[in-house]
Amino acid sequence: MAAIWTVLLLLLGTLSTPTTANLEGDALFAFRRGLKDPQHVLQSWDPTLVNPCTWFHVTCDKDNRVTRLDLGNAKLSGKLVSELGKLKHLQYLELYRNKLVGVIPKELGGLKSLLSLDLYHNNLTGSIPSSLSKLTNIRFLRLNSNRLTGRIPRQLTKLPNLKNLDVSNNDLCGTIPTSGSFYKFTEKSFENNSRLQGPELMGSVSYDIGFCN
Amino acid sequence: MGSFPLKYNMLSLYLYILVPHIALKTPRNYGEMEAQALLSWKGSLLNKTRSTLPSWTLSNCSSHCNKTSTPCVWFGISCNDAGKVVKVNVSSLGLEGTLLSFKFSSFPNLDSLDLSSNELHGAIPAHIGNLSQLTYLGLSYSYFSGKIPWEISLLKNLETFLVVQNQLNGSIPVEIGNMKSLKELSFGNNNLSGIVPVSLGNLTGVTILELFETQISGSIPLEIGNMKSLLKLSLNENRLTGSIPTSIGNLTGLTSLYLFGNGLFGSIPQEIGRLKSLTYLSLSENSLVGAIPTSLEMGNMKSLEDLNMGDNHLKGPIPSTFSNLKNISDLVLSYNQLSGTVPEKIGNLRKLSLLQLSNNMLSGHLPQSLCLEGSLVNFTAKENYFTGPFPKGLRNCSTLYRVRLGKNQLTGDISDVFGVYPNLDFMDLSDNNLYGKLSRNWGQCQRLTSLSLSGNNITGPIPPEFGESTNLAVLDLSNNQLVGEISRELMKLKFLNKLNLSRNDLSRLLPSEIGNLSKLNHLGISSNNLSGHIPKQIGSCFKLLSLSLSTNRFHGTIPSQMGDLIFLQILLDLSRNKLMGEIPSGLGRLRFLEKLNVSHNMLSGPIPSSFEEMKSLTSINVSYNQLEGRLPNIAF
C-alpha cells in the first residue's frame, strides 16, 4: 500500500502536461515529498489543484494565500525543507510533537507574517538560525524539547512582539540573554540545557563567556 | 659521404615497403584513435564513476587478439561495417566530470552522441562542432553550465539537439537558425537569458521546439509562423511579453501549443482557430485581454482535448462554438472576467472530464445535460452569478470526484436531487440559495472526504445515515435552518477533523460520543438550541485546536476535563449559555490557548489563579457572569 502511494506521489509530482503553477502549493508539496506520513494526514495534498486552500490542515485567507499550517501531533518524520520559507503570508507554523529531524532552515526567517512558530517536541538538531530575528511579528517561538545546539542568537532579543519563548530541553550553550524582549522570560524558558549558563547580568559581567564549541 | 645515398636508398626501400603496409593497417589504427580518445575521456572522469564503464579498456594481448583493441565491443559503443564508431550512448550511468578532454575530432563518423542523465558539468566545448556527421546530440538532465556555443551550428547534419534541465546561461545563439537539418530542439529548464531568436523562423524542418522554463524574455517573433513543420511548441513558464503573433495561425500542423505562465498581453488572435490539428492548447497564467475568439473555426478544432485559458483578464462570453469541440476532455476558463451564460450544448460534450469555470462573472443556468452521456470528474464553477437548479444530468453522474459550486445563487429543492456518488471526494455547494432537506444518499458516498452545504436555506434534520460516510474529514452544514438532534451515529465519523454545525436550530444534547472523534481539530456548534450538560467526554478530543459552543442553552458546570484539551490554541468559546458553578482551575493547563470567552453565563466563584499559566492568551472575556475575588496576574 505504501508502495502504491509512493508511486502515486511521484506521478503527481511529475505529471506530464501541467498547465498552471502555484508557488505556495509547490512549496508545501516540496515539504510533503520530504516527509514520511504513516497516518496519511497529508493524503489530501493534491498538487494538481489550483491552490492548496482545500488541502486538509492548510488554512488560507480570502485571497487564497496560506495563513496556517496545522500539523501538530501527526507522527510525521523527515526534514523541514527550505521551501517552507516561501509562504509569505503564513501566520501559524504548527509542527509540534512529530519526529522531524535535521536543522531549522535559515529560510524560515523569510516568513515575514509569522506570528507563531511551534517546532517543540521533535528531533531537530543544529543551531537556532539568527535569521529568525527577521520575524518581526512573531509572538510565540517554541522550540523546546529538541536537540538544538549552539548559542541563542542575541538578535532574537530585538523581536518586538515576542510574548512566549521556550527553548528548554535542548543542548544549547553560551549565556542567556536578558535584554530587549527577553527581560520577561523566566528560567522556565531555558531550563534543561546543561551547557547553558545563567542569565546575563546587565552591565557587570561580559557576555558570552559561556563555553560553546 | 658515399654511405648517405645508400642509407637514403635503404630508407626509401623501407618506406616503399612499409607505407602500403601502414595503409592496410589504417582501419585498425583509426579504431585505436577512437579508443584512445574514449579512454582519455574516461580517465578524466571522477574516479568512482569510471567503474561504471569496465568494458572500456585496451586488452594487453599479442597479435592473435587484434579485434579486442577496437572500442566497437565496448558498452554503449556502436560501429559501422568499417569499424568506425558511429554511436556513443552512456546515458544514465551516473558519470561525473566534464567534456573538456573529450577529443571530438577523433570521431569523424559519429552519428549519435547520448550523454544524458549523468552528472557531467562544465561548459559544452566549442569543438563539439567537429562532429560533422552528428545527427543526434543528447545532453539533457545533467549539470552543464556556461553558454550554448555558437559552434553547435557547425553540425550541419544535426537533427535532434536535446539539452533539457541543465544550468546553461546566456542567450540562444542566432546561428542555430542555420541548422537546416534540425527536427527537434529542446532547451527547457535552463537559466537562459535573451530573446527567442528571429532566425528560428528559418528552421522549416523542426517538428518539436521546447524552450520552456528558461528565463527568456521579449516577444514571440512573428517568424515563428514560418516553422511550418512544427508539431509541438512549448514556450511556457518564461518571461515572454508582447502579443501572441497572428502568424501562429500558419502552423496548421501544430498538435501542442504551450504558452502558459508568461506575461503575454493583448488579445488571443482569431487565427488560433486555424490550428485544426491542435490537441493541447494552454494560454493560462498570462495577461491576455479581450474576448475569446468567436470565429467558427475555433469550434472546428475537433482534435482539441485540453484547452486552458484560465488566469487571464479575458472578458465577454464563452463562445457557443465551444460546443463543437467534440473531443474536449479538459476545459479551463477559470479566474477571468467572462460574462454571459454557459452555452447549454456544452453539457452534451461526451468526453468532458474537467470543467473549470470558477471565479468569473458568468450568469444564467448551469447546463442541465452535463454528464448525461458522459464522464465528468471535476466540475468547478464557484464564485460566479449562476442561478437555477443543480444540473439534472449530475444526479446519476457516477464519475464525479470533485464539485465546487459555492458562492453562486443556485436555487431549487435539493431533497431529491443528488444520487449516490461512489467516487466523490469533495463537494462544496456553500453560499447559494438551495432549500429542501438533506439527502440520506450522502451517507453512501464512501469516498467522500469533504462535504460543505454551508450558507443555504436547508431545513429538516441531519440524517443519521451521514455517519456511514466513514471517510468524511470535513463536514460543514453551518448557516442553514437544520433542526432536530446531533445524532450519536454522526459520531462514528472517526476521521472528522473539522465539524461545523453552527448557526442552525439544532436541539437536544451534544452526544457524549463526541469523545470518539479523536482526530477532531475544529468543532463549531455555536448559535443553536442545544441543551443539557457539556459532556465530560469532550476532554477526549485531545487534538482540538478550536472549540465553540457559544450561544446555546448548555447548563450545568464546565467539565474539568476541558483542561485535558491541552492543544487548544485558536479559540475556546463557551459564551452565551446557562453555565453555572466555578470555572475549573484545570483550564489553566491550556498553555497554548490564545482566545478564551466564557462571558454571558452564570458562572460564580473566582477566576482560577491557574489562569496565570495560560501564557499564550491574547484575549479573555469573563464578563456578564457572577464571578468574584481577585483578578489573577494574567500577562498579555
Short mmCIF file of C-alpha atoms in Angstrom, two decimals, chain B residues 205-557:
data_model
loop_
_atom_site.label_atom_id
_atom_site.label_comp_id
_atom_site.label_asym_id
_atom_site.label_seq_id
_atom_site.Cartn_x
_atom_site.Cartn_y
_atom_site.Cartn_z
CA GLY B 205 12.00 21.24 -40.73
CA VAL B 206 11.70 21.47 -36.95
CA THR B 207 8.79 19.47 -35.55
CA ILE B 208 9.44 19.94 -31.81
CA LEU B 209 10.64 23.22 -30.27
CA GLU B 210 10.86 23.31 -26.47
CA LEU B 211 12.07 26.45 -24.74
CA PHE B 212 10.04 26.08 -21.52
CA GLU B 213 11.24 27.18 -18.08
CA THR B 214 14.23 29.15 -19.21
CA GLN B 215 14.21 32.85 -18.44
CA ILE B 216 13.92 34.04 -21.99
CA SER B 217 12.08 37.32 -22.48
CA GLY B 218 10.93 39.63 -25.22
CA SER B 219 8.17 38.81 -27.66
CA ILE B 220 7.37 35.68 -29.57
CA PRO B 221 8.78 36.61 -33.01
CA LEU B 222 6.25 36.55 -35.84
CA GLU B 223 8.80 34.50 -37.82
CA ILE B 224 7.75 31.56 -35.65
CA GLY B 225 4.89 31.27 -38.12
CA ASN B 226 7.40 30.15 -40.76
CA MET B 227 8.26 26.95 -38.90
CA LYS B 228 5.70 25.10 -40.98
CA SER B 229 6.63 21.60 -39.80
CA LEU B 230 6.04 22.37 -36.12
CA LEU B 231 4.01 19.80 -34.21
CA LYS B 232 4.89 20.81 -30.66
CA LEU B 233 5.72 24.31 -29.45
CA SER B 234 6.49 24.77 -25.74
CA LEU B 235 7.32 28.32 -24.67
CA ASN B 236 5.67 28.01 -21.26
CA GLU B 237 6.95 29.43 -17.96
CA ASN B 238 9.31 32.07 -19.24
CA ARG B 239 9.26 35.86 -19.19
CA LEU B 240 7.79 36.38 -22.62
CA THR B 241 5.77 39.55 -23.17
CA GLY B 242 4.02 41.13 -26.09
CA SER B 243 1.12 39.69 -28.03
CA ILE B 244 0.68 36.26 -29.50
CA PRO B 245 1.61 36.84 -33.16
CA THR B 246 -1.19 36.24 -35.67
CA SER B 247 1.29 34.24 -37.76
CA ILE B 248 0.88 31.45 -35.23
CA GLY B 249 -2.18 30.55 -37.29
CA ASN B 250 0.12 29.40 -40.10
CA LEU B 251 1.31 26.43 -38.05
CA THR B 252 -1.57 24.29 -39.23
CA GLY B 253 0.13 21.02 -38.31
CA LEU B 254 0.58 22.02 -34.65
CA THR B 255 -0.73 19.47 -32.13
CA SER B 256 0.56 21.02 -28.89
CA LEU B 257 0.85 24.72 -28.09
CA TYR B 258 2.00 25.70 -24.59
CA LEU B 259 2.34 29.43 -23.90
CA PHE B 260 1.22 29.40 -20.26
CA GLY B 261 2.96 31.15 -17.40
CA ASN B 262 4.35 34.19 -19.19
CA GLY B 263 3.48 37.88 -19.36
CA LEU B 264 1.78 37.76 -22.73
CA PHE B 265 -0.78 40.53 -23.27
CA GLY B 266 -3.12 41.72 -25.98
CA SER B 267 -5.94 39.61 -27.37
CA ILE B 268 -5.91 35.99 -28.39
CA PRO B 269 -5.66 36.21 -32.20
CA GLN B 270 -8.63 34.84 -34.19
CA GLU B 271 -6.06 32.98 -36.29
CA ILE B 272 -5.69 30.50 -33.43
CA GLY B 273 -8.81 28.93 -34.89
CA ARG B 274 -6.80 27.83 -37.96
CA LEU B 275 -4.85 25.33 -35.88
CA LYS B 276 -7.15 22.45 -36.79
CA SER B 277 -4.78 19.71 -35.63
CA LEU B 278 -4.37 21.09 -32.14
CA THR B 279 -4.81 18.60 -29.28
CA TYR B 280 -3.36 20.55 -26.36
CA LEU B 281 -3.64 24.32 -26.00
CA SER B 282 -2.65 26.25 -22.90
CA LEU B 283 -2.53 30.04 -22.71
CA SER B 284 -3.17 30.21 -18.97
CA GLU B 285 -1.45 32.48 -16.46
CA ASN B 286 -0.78 35.40 -18.75
CA SER B 287 -2.29 38.87 -19.02
CA LEU B 288 -4.38 38.23 -22.10
CA VAL B 289 -7.34 40.59 -22.57
CA GLY B 290 -10.32 40.88 -24.83
CA ALA B 291 -12.76 38.19 -25.76
CA ILE B 292 -12.19 34.54 -26.52
CA PRO B 293 -12.10 34.38 -30.34
CA THR B 294 -15.60 33.57 -31.50
CA SER B 295 -14.68 32.67 -35.05
CA LEU B 296 -16.45 29.49 -36.07
CA GLU B 297 -13.10 27.97 -36.84
CA MET B 298 -12.25 27.87 -33.16
CA GLY B 299 -15.04 25.38 -32.71
CA ASN B 300 -13.83 23.26 -35.59
CA MET B 301 -10.76 22.20 -33.69
CA LYS B 302 -12.13 18.69 -33.48
CA SER B 303 -8.92 17.18 -32.11
CA LEU B 304 -8.74 19.53 -29.16
CA GLU B 305 -8.61 17.62 -25.89
CA ASP B 306 -7.15 20.11 -23.43
CA LEU B 307 -7.98 23.81 -23.58
CA ASN B 308 -6.75 26.09 -20.80
CA MET B 309 -7.21 29.85 -20.89
CA GLY B 310 -7.51 30.29 -17.13
CA ASP B 311 -5.88 33.04 -15.09
CA ASN B 312 -6.01 35.87 -17.61
CA HIS B 313 -8.12 39.03 -18.00
CA LEU B 314 -10.46 37.65 -20.65
CA LYS B 315 -13.90 39.25 -20.98
CA GLY B 316 -17.07 38.57 -22.91
CA PRO B 317 -18.87 35.29 -23.41
CA ILE B 318 -17.88 31.67 -23.72
CA PRO B 319 -18.31 31.15 -27.48
CA SER B 320 -21.23 28.89 -28.38
CA THR B 321 -18.87 27.23 -30.87
CA PHE B 322 -17.18 25.55 -27.91
CA SER B 323 -19.97 23.01 -28.03
CA ASN B 324 -18.42 21.78 -31.28
CA LEU B 325 -15.25 20.69 -29.53
CA LYS B 326 -16.34 17.08 -29.64
CA ASN B 327 -13.17 15.60 -28.21
CA ILE B 328 -12.60 18.06 -25.41
CA SER B 329 -11.68 16.49 -22.11
CA ASP B 330 -10.28 19.37 -20.03
CA LEU B 331 -11.80 22.85 -20.39
CA VAL B 332 -10.38 25.50 -18.05
CA LEU B 333 -11.60 29.10 -18.22
CA SER B 334 -11.43 29.99 -14.52
CA TYR B 335 -10.10 33.22 -12.99
CA ASN B 336 -11.07 35.59 -15.80
CA GLN B 337 -13.85 38.15 -16.24
CA LEU B 338 -16.03 36.11 -18.56
CA SER B 339 -19.72 37.01 -18.57
CA GLY B 340 -22.96 35.84 -20.09
CA THR B 341 -24.27 32.29 -19.91
CA VAL B 342 -22.61 28.94 -20.46
CA PRO B 343 -23.69 27.53 -23.82
CA GLU B 344 -26.26 24.83 -23.00
CA LYS B 345 -24.78 22.39 -25.51
CA ILE B 346 -21.53 22.25 -23.60
CA GLY B 347 -23.46 19.80 -21.48
CA ASN B 348 -23.54 17.42 -24.44
CA LEU B 349 -19.78 17.06 -24.74
CA ARG B 350 -19.38 13.38 -24.03
CA LYS B 351 -15.70 13.35 -23.25
CA LEU B 352 -15.75 16.32 -20.93
CA SER B 353 -13.93 15.30 -17.79
CA LEU B 354 -12.69 18.56 -16.27
CA LEU B 355 -14.81 21.74 -16.49
CA GLN B 356 -13.37 24.72 -14.66
CA LEU B 357 -15.38 27.94 -14.84
CA SER B 358 -14.84 29.33 -11.36
CA ASN B 359 -14.14 32.97 -10.47
CA ASN B 360 -15.72 34.69 -13.45
CA MET B 361 -18.86 36.80 -13.90
CA LEU B 362 -20.94 34.11 -15.56
CA SER B 363 -24.69 34.01 -15.04
CA GLY B 364 -27.77 32.10 -16.09
CA HIS B 365 -28.26 28.39 -15.51
CA LEU B 366 -25.64 25.68 -15.49
CA PRO B 367 -26.02 23.34 -18.48
CA GLN B 368 -28.63 20.81 -17.40
CA SER B 369 -27.36 17.96 -19.56
CA LEU B 370 -23.87 17.87 -18.07
CA CYS B 371 -22.59 14.30 -17.66
CA LEU B 372 -25.80 12.74 -19.03
CA GLU B 373 -23.80 10.76 -21.54
CA GLY B 374 -20.54 11.42 -20.09
CA SER B 375 -17.73 11.17 -17.73
CA LEU B 376 -17.48 14.39 -15.77
CA VAL B 377 -14.93 14.05 -13.00
CA ASN B 378 -14.09 17.55 -11.87
CA PHE B 379 -16.62 20.41 -12.09
CA THR B 380 -15.91 23.80 -10.55
CA ALA B 381 -17.98 26.90 -11.18
CA LYS B 382 -17.66 28.64 -7.80
CA GLU B 383 -17.76 32.40 -7.39
CA ASN B 384 -19.93 33.37 -10.34
CA TYR B 385 -23.55 34.60 -10.57
CA PHE B 386 -25.15 31.32 -11.61
CA THR B 387 -28.85 30.87 -10.85
CA GLY B 388 -31.21 27.98 -11.40
CA PRO B 389 -31.03 24.43 -10.16
CA PHE B 390 -28.32 21.85 -9.60
CA PRO B 391 -27.92 20.31 -13.09
CA LYS B 392 -30.21 17.31 -13.60
CA GLY B 393 -27.52 15.50 -15.52
CA LEU B 394 -25.37 15.34 -12.42
CA ARG B 395 -27.85 13.23 -10.50
CA ASN B 396 -26.53 9.91 -11.77
CA CYS B 397 -23.04 11.12 -12.66
CA SER B 398 -21.11 8.30 -11.05
CA THR B 399 -17.74 9.58 -12.27
CA LEU B 400 -17.90 12.74 -10.16
CA TYR B 401 -14.83 13.23 -7.96
CA ARG B 402 -14.70 16.93 -7.15
CA VAL B 403 -17.52 19.53 -7.35
CA ARG B 404 -17.24 23.16 -6.29
CA LEU B 405 -20.28 25.33 -6.97
CA GLY B 406 -20.06 27.57 -3.91
CA LYS B 407 -20.76 31.31 -3.85
CA ASN B 408 -23.39 31.48 -6.56
CA GLN B 409 -27.16 31.97 -6.47
CA LEU B 410 -28.16 28.40 -7.24
CA THR B 411 -31.61 27.55 -6.04
CA GLY B 412 -34.11 24.71 -6.01
CA ASP B 413 -35.16 21.92 -3.70
CA ILE B 414 -32.22 19.63 -3.05
CA SER B 415 -34.19 16.96 -1.20
CA ASP B 416 -34.13 14.63 -4.15
CA VAL B 417 -31.53 15.99 -6.49
CA PHE B 418 -28.40 14.08 -5.52
CA GLY B 419 -27.69 10.49 -6.38
CA VAL B 420 -25.07 8.24 -4.82
CA TYR B 421 -21.57 9.11 -5.94
CA PRO B 422 -19.13 6.24 -5.40
CA ASN B 423 -16.07 8.24 -6.43
CA LEU B 424 -16.95 11.62 -4.96
CA ASP B 425 -14.18 13.06 -2.78
CA PHE B 426 -15.10 16.74 -2.43
CA MET B 427 -18.47 18.51 -2.68
CA ASP B 428 -18.98 22.19 -1.95
CA LEU B 429 -22.31 23.89 -2.58
CA SER B 430 -21.88 26.52 0.11
CA ASP B 431 -23.31 30.03 -0.07
CA ASN B 432 -26.15 29.51 -2.50
CA ASN B 433 -29.94 29.68 -2.18
CA LEU B 434 -30.61 25.95 -2.02
CA TYR B 435 -33.52 24.71 0.10
CA GLY B 436 -35.23 21.45 0.98
CA LYS B 437 -33.84 18.66 3.14
CA LEU B 438 -30.50 16.87 3.41
CA SER B 439 -30.41 13.66 1.40
CA ARG B 440 -29.60 10.35 3.11
CA ASN B 441 -27.61 9.44 -0.02
CA TRP B 442 -24.61 11.34 1.29
CA GLY B 443 -24.09 8.52 3.75
CA GLN B 444 -23.49 6.13 0.89
CA CYS B 445 -20.73 8.17 -0.65
CA GLN B 446 -17.96 6.05 0.77
CA ARG B 447 -15.06 8.05 -0.65
CA LEU B 448 -16.40 11.44 0.41
CA THR B 449 -13.83 13.33 2.49
CA SER B 450 -15.24 16.85 2.39
CA LEU B 451 -18.89 17.99 2.26
CA SER B 452 -19.99 21.59 2.59
CA LEU B 453 -23.54 22.84 2.24
CA SER B 454 -22.99 25.84 4.49
CA GLY B 455 -24.85 29.10 3.92
CA ASN B 456 -28.06 27.91 2.27
CA ASN B 457 -31.70 27.58 3.40
CA ILE B 458 -31.67 23.85 4.07
CA THR B 459 -34.22 22.59 6.58
CA GLY B 460 -35.01 19.31 8.27
CA PRO B 461 -32.73 17.09 10.31
CA ILE B 462 -29.21 15.83 9.78
CA PRO B 463 -29.84 12.25 8.67
CA PRO B 464 -28.12 9.76 10.99
CA GLU B 465 -27.06 7.96 7.80
CA PHE B 466 -24.38 10.63 7.39
CA GLY B 467 -22.45 8.61 9.94
CA GLU B 468 -21.91 5.90 7.34
CA SER B 469 -19.77 8.04 5.09
CA THR B 470 -16.83 6.97 7.19
CA ASN B 471 -14.10 8.81 5.31
CA LEU B 472 -15.54 12.24 5.98
CA ALA B 473 -12.88 14.58 7.32
CA VAL B 474 -14.65 17.92 6.84
CA LEU B 475 -18.40 18.38 7.35
CA ASP B 476 -19.76 21.92 7.19
CA LEU B 477 -23.52 22.37 7.43
CA SER B 478 -23.33 25.72 9.19
CA ASN B 479 -25.61 28.63 8.46
CA ASN B 480 -28.77 26.80 7.50
CA GLN B 481 -32.07 26.06 9.26
CA LEU B 482 -31.39 22.49 10.31
CA VAL B 483 -33.47 21.13 13.19
CA GLY B 484 -33.51 18.03 15.31
CA GLU B 485 -30.63 16.46 17.17
CA ILE B 486 -26.98 15.79 16.57
CA SER B 487 -27.31 12.04 16.34
CA ARG B 488 -24.98 9.54 18.00
CA GLU B 489 -24.50 7.95 14.60
CA LEU B 490 -22.79 11.09 13.38
CA MET B 491 -20.11 10.42 15.98
CA LYS B 492 -18.99 7.36 14.00
CA LEU B 493 -17.12 9.69 11.65
CA LYS B 494 -13.79 8.98 13.31
CA PHE B 495 -11.75 10.75 10.64
CA LEU B 496 -13.52 14.06 11.10
CA ASN B 497 -11.07 16.89 11.61
CA LYS B 498 -13.50 19.76 11.06
CA LEU B 499 -17.16 19.74 12.13
CA ASN B 500 -19.13 22.94 11.73
CA LEU B 501 -22.84 22.89 12.56
CA SER B 502 -23.02 26.49 13.80
CA ARG B 503 -25.93 28.79 13.15
CA ASN B 504 -28.74 26.30 12.80
CA ASP B 505 -31.70 25.31 15.01
CA LEU B 506 -30.30 22.03 16.31
CA SER B 507 -31.56 20.99 19.70
CA ARG B 508 -31.20 18.38 22.46
CA LEU B 509 -27.87 17.16 23.72
CA LEU B 510 -24.36 17.15 22.43
CA PRO B 511 -23.84 13.36 22.46
CA SER B 512 -21.20 12.02 24.82
CA GLU B 513 -19.89 10.01 21.87
CA ILE B 514 -18.29 13.25 20.74
CA GLY B 515 -15.31 11.94 22.66
CA ASN B 516 -14.79 9.30 19.95
CA LEU B 517 -13.74 11.94 17.46
CA SER B 518 -10.07 11.74 18.33
CA LYS B 519 -8.90 13.48 15.18
CA LEU B 520 -11.18 16.49 15.57
CA ASN B 521 -9.27 19.78 15.21
CA HIS B 522 -12.15 22.24 14.84
CA LEU B 523 -15.58 21.90 16.45
CA GLY B 524 -18.15 24.62 15.90
CA ILE B 525 -21.73 24.19 17.11
CA SER B 526 -22.41 27.73 18.23
CA SER B 527 -25.72 29.53 17.71
CA ASN B 528 -28.06 26.57 18.02
CA ASN B 529 -30.61 25.41 20.61
CA LEU B 530 -28.50 22.71 22.19
CA SER B 531 -29.19 21.97 25.82
CA GLY B 532 -28.18 19.66 28.59
CA HIS B 533 -24.69 19.41 30.05
CA ILE B 534 -21.48 19.77 28.13
CA PRO B 535 -20.41 16.10 28.06
CA LYS B 536 -17.20 15.48 30.01
CA GLN B 537 -16.12 13.14 27.22
CA ILE B 538 -15.26 16.23 25.19
CA GLY B 539 -11.94 16.04 27.04
CA SER B 540 -11.04 13.05 24.87
CA CYS B 541 -10.95 15.16 21.72
CA PHE B 542 -7.36 15.92 22.56
CA LYS B 543 -6.41 17.25 19.14
CA LEU B 544 -8.90 20.12 19.31
CA LEU B 545 -7.41 23.44 18.26
CA SER B 546 -10.65 25.39 18.27
CA LEU B 547 -13.91 24.78 20.16
CA SER B 548 -17.03 26.91 20.10
CA LEU B 549 -20.24 26.02 21.94
CA SER B 550 -21.31 29.65 22.21
CA THR B 551 -24.94 30.83 22.08
CA ASN B 552 -26.78 27.69 23.06
CA ARG B 553 -28.67 26.58 26.16
CA PHE B 554 -25.98 24.42 27.77
CA HIS B 555 -26.38 24.30 31.53
CA GLY B 556 -24.61 22.70 34.44
CA THR B 557 -20.90 23.21 35.04
#
